[in-house]
Coordinates of C-alpha atoms in Angstrom, one line a residue:
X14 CA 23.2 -33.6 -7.5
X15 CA 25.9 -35.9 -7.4
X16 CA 26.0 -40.0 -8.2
X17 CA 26.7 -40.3 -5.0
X18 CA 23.7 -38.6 -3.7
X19 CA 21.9 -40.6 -6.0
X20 CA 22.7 -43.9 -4.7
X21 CA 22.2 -42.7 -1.2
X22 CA 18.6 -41.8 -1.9
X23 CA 18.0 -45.0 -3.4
X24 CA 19.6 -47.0 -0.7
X25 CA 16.6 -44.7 2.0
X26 CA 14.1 -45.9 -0.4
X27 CA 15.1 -49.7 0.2
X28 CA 15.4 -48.7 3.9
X29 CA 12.0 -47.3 4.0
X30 CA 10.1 -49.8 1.7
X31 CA 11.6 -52.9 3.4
X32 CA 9.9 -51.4 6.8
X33 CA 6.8 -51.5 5.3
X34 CA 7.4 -55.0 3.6
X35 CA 7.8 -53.6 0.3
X36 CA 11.0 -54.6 -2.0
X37 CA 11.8 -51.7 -4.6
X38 CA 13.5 -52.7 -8.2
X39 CA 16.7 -51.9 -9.0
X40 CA 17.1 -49.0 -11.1
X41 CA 13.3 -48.2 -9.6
X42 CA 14.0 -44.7 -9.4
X43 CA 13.0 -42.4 -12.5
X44 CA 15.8 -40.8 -14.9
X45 CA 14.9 -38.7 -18.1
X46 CA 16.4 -42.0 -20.2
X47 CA 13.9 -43.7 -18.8
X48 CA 11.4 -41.6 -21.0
X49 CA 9.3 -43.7 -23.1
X50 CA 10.6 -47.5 -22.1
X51 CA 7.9 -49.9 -20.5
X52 CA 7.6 -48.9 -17.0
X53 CA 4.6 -51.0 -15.5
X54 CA 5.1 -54.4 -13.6
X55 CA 6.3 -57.8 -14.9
X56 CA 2.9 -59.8 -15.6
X57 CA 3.7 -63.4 -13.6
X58 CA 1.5 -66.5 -14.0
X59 CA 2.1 -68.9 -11.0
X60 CA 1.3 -72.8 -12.3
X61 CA 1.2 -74.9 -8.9
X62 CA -1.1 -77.8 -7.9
X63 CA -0.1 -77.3 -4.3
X64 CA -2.1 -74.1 -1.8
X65 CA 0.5 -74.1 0.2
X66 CA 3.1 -73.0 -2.6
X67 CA 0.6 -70.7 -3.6
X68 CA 0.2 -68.8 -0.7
X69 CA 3.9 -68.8 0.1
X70 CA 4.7 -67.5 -3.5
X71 CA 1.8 -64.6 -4.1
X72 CA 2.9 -63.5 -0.4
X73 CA 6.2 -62.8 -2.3
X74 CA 4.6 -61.2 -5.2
X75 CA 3.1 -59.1 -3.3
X76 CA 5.7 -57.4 -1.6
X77 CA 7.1 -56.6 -4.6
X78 CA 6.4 -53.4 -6.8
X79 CA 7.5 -54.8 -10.0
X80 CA 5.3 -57.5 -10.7
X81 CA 1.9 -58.0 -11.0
X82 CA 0.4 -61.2 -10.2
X83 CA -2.3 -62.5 -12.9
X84 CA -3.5 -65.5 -11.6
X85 CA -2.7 -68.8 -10.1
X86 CA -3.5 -72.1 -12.0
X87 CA -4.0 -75.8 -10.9
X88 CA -4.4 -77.5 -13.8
X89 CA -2.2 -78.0 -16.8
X90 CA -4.8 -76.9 -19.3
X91 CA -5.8 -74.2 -17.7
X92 CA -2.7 -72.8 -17.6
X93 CA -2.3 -73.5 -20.9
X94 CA -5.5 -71.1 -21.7
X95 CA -4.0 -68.5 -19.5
X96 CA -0.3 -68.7 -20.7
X97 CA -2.0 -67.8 -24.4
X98 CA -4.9 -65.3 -23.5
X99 CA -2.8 -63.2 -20.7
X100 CA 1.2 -63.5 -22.3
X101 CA 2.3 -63.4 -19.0
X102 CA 6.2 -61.9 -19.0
X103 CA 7.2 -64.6 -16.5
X104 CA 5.7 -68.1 -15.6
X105 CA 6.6 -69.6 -12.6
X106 CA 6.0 -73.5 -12.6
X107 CA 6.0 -75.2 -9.5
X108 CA 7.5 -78.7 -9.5
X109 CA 6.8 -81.1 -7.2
X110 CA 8.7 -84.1 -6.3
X111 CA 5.6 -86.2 -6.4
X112 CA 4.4 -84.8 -9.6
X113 CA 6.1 -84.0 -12.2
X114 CA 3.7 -83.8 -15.2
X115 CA 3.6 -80.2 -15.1
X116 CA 7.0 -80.6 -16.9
X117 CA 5.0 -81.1 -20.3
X118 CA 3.8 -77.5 -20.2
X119 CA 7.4 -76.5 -20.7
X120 CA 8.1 -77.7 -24.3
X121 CA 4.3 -75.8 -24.9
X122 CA 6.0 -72.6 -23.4
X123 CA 8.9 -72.9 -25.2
X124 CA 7.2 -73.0 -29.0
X125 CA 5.2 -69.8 -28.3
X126 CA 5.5 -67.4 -30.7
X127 CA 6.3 -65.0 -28.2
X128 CA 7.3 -67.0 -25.4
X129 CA 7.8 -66.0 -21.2
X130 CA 10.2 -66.3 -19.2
X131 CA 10.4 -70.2 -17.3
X132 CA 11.2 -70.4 -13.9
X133 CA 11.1 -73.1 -12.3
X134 CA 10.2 -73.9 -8.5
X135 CA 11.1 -76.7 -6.6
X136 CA 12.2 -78.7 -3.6
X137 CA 14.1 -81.1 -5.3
X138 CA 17.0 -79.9 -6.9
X139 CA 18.9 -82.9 -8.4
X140 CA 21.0 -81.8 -11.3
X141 CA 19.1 -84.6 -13.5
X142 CA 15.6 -82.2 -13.1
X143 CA 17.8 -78.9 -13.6
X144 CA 19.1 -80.5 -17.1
X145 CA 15.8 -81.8 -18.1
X146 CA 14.3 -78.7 -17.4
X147 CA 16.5 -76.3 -19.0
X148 CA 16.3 -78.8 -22.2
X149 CA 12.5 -78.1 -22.4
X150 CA 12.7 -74.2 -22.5
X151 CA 12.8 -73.5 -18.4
X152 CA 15.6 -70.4 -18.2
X153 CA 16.2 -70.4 -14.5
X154 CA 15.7 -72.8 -11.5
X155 CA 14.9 -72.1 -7.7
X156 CA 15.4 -74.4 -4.9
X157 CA 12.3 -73.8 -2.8
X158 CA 13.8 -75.1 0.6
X159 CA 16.2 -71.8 0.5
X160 CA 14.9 -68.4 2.1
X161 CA 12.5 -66.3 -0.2
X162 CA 12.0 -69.4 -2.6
X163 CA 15.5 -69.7 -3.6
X164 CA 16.1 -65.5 -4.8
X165 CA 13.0 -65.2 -6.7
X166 CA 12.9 -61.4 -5.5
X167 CA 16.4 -61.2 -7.1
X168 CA 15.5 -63.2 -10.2
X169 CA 12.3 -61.2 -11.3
X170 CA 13.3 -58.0 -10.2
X171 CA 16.2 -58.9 -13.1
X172 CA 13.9 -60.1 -15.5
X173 CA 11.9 -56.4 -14.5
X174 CA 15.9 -54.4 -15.3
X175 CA 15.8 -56.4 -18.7
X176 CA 12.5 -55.0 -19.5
X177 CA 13.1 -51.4 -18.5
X178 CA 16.2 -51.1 -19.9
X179 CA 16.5 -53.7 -22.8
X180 CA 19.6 -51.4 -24.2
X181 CA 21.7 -52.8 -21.2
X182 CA 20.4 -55.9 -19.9
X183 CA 21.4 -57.6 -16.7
X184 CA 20.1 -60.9 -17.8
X185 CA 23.4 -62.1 -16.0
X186 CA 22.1 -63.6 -12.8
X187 CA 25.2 -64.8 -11.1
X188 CA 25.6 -61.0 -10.5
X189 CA 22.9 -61.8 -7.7
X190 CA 24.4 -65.0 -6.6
X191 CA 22.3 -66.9 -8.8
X192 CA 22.7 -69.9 -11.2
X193 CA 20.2 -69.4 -14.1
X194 CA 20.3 -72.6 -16.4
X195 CA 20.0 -70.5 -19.6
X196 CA 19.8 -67.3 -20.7
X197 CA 17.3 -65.3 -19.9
X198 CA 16.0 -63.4 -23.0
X199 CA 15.2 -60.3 -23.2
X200 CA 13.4 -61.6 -26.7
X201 CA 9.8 -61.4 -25.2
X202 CA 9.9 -57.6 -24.5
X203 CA 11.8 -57.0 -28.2
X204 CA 8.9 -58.6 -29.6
X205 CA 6.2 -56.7 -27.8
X206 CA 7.6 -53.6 -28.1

């Protein structure tokens, strides 16, 4: 089999999953170097006070085949409880304009000894939220008014690559025509392993 074939087969894979609604990860496909690397779905803990995001954002997660949703929390110390007991790979921390205490989680995030991934959700996206957030430990922010909340697909199926293949990460999200406001680590996944 050639490269070429290769590529061809995984572009009829994203054909036929994205009939069915289903978005494959890159690099989805197994290889022998694959061979003992962690291969199940990114663990992701949505933090939102709003049903509507909640229902928009675990339809997304859904579709997907890399990541496993573990829970959706409203309240701050709840998701506290849940960031510690279920060490979620990825967080993703709905901001909204109107409320923006759920900031103060993000410092919390940030001091775990083995801390997730931050993404952050929002509608707004004034550059004075993006620097306050990435100065409290968020590593990548999503404007919620754009198609697919801003690239989330893109960005977890990343943060999925990074996982699976921590000898060659693509942490570099402008490769997906995205902005991340820090790097994303590959840190979390060092330490589990």
């Amino acid at each position: 089999m050639t490269q070429h074939d290769g590529a061809d087969r995984t572009e009829e894979r994203g054909r036929d999953s994205s009939n069915r609604g289903h978005v494959g990860a890159p690099g989805s496909l197994e290889r022998a170097s694959d061979v003992g690397r962690p291969a199940g779905p990114l663990g992701v803990l949505l933090v939102t006070a709003s049903g509507e995001v909640k229902q928009q954002v675990l339809l997304i997660l859904r579709r997907l085949d890399y990541t496993k949703p573990l829970g959706a929390s409203r309240r701050m110390q709840e998701a506290q409880r849940w960031i510690e007991a279920l060490q979620p790979d990825a967080v993703l921390l709905h901001v909204a304009a109107s409320d923006r205490a759920v900031l103060s989680l993000l410092p919390t995030i940030r001091d775990l000894r083995s801390p997730p991934v931050v993404v952050v959700l929002s509608e707004e996206s004034s550059d004075t939220l993006k620097q306050h957030c990435r100065e409290s430990g968020a590593q990548v922010f999503l404007d919620m008014t754009r198609p697919e909340c801003g690239g989330l697909p893109s960005v977890l199926a990343t943060l999925w690559y990074d996982r699976r293949h921590p000898q060659r990460p693509a942490y570099n999200l402008e490769h997906i025509g995205l902005q991340s406001i820090g790097r994303v680590s590959t840190q979390r996944q060092t330490a589990r392993g």
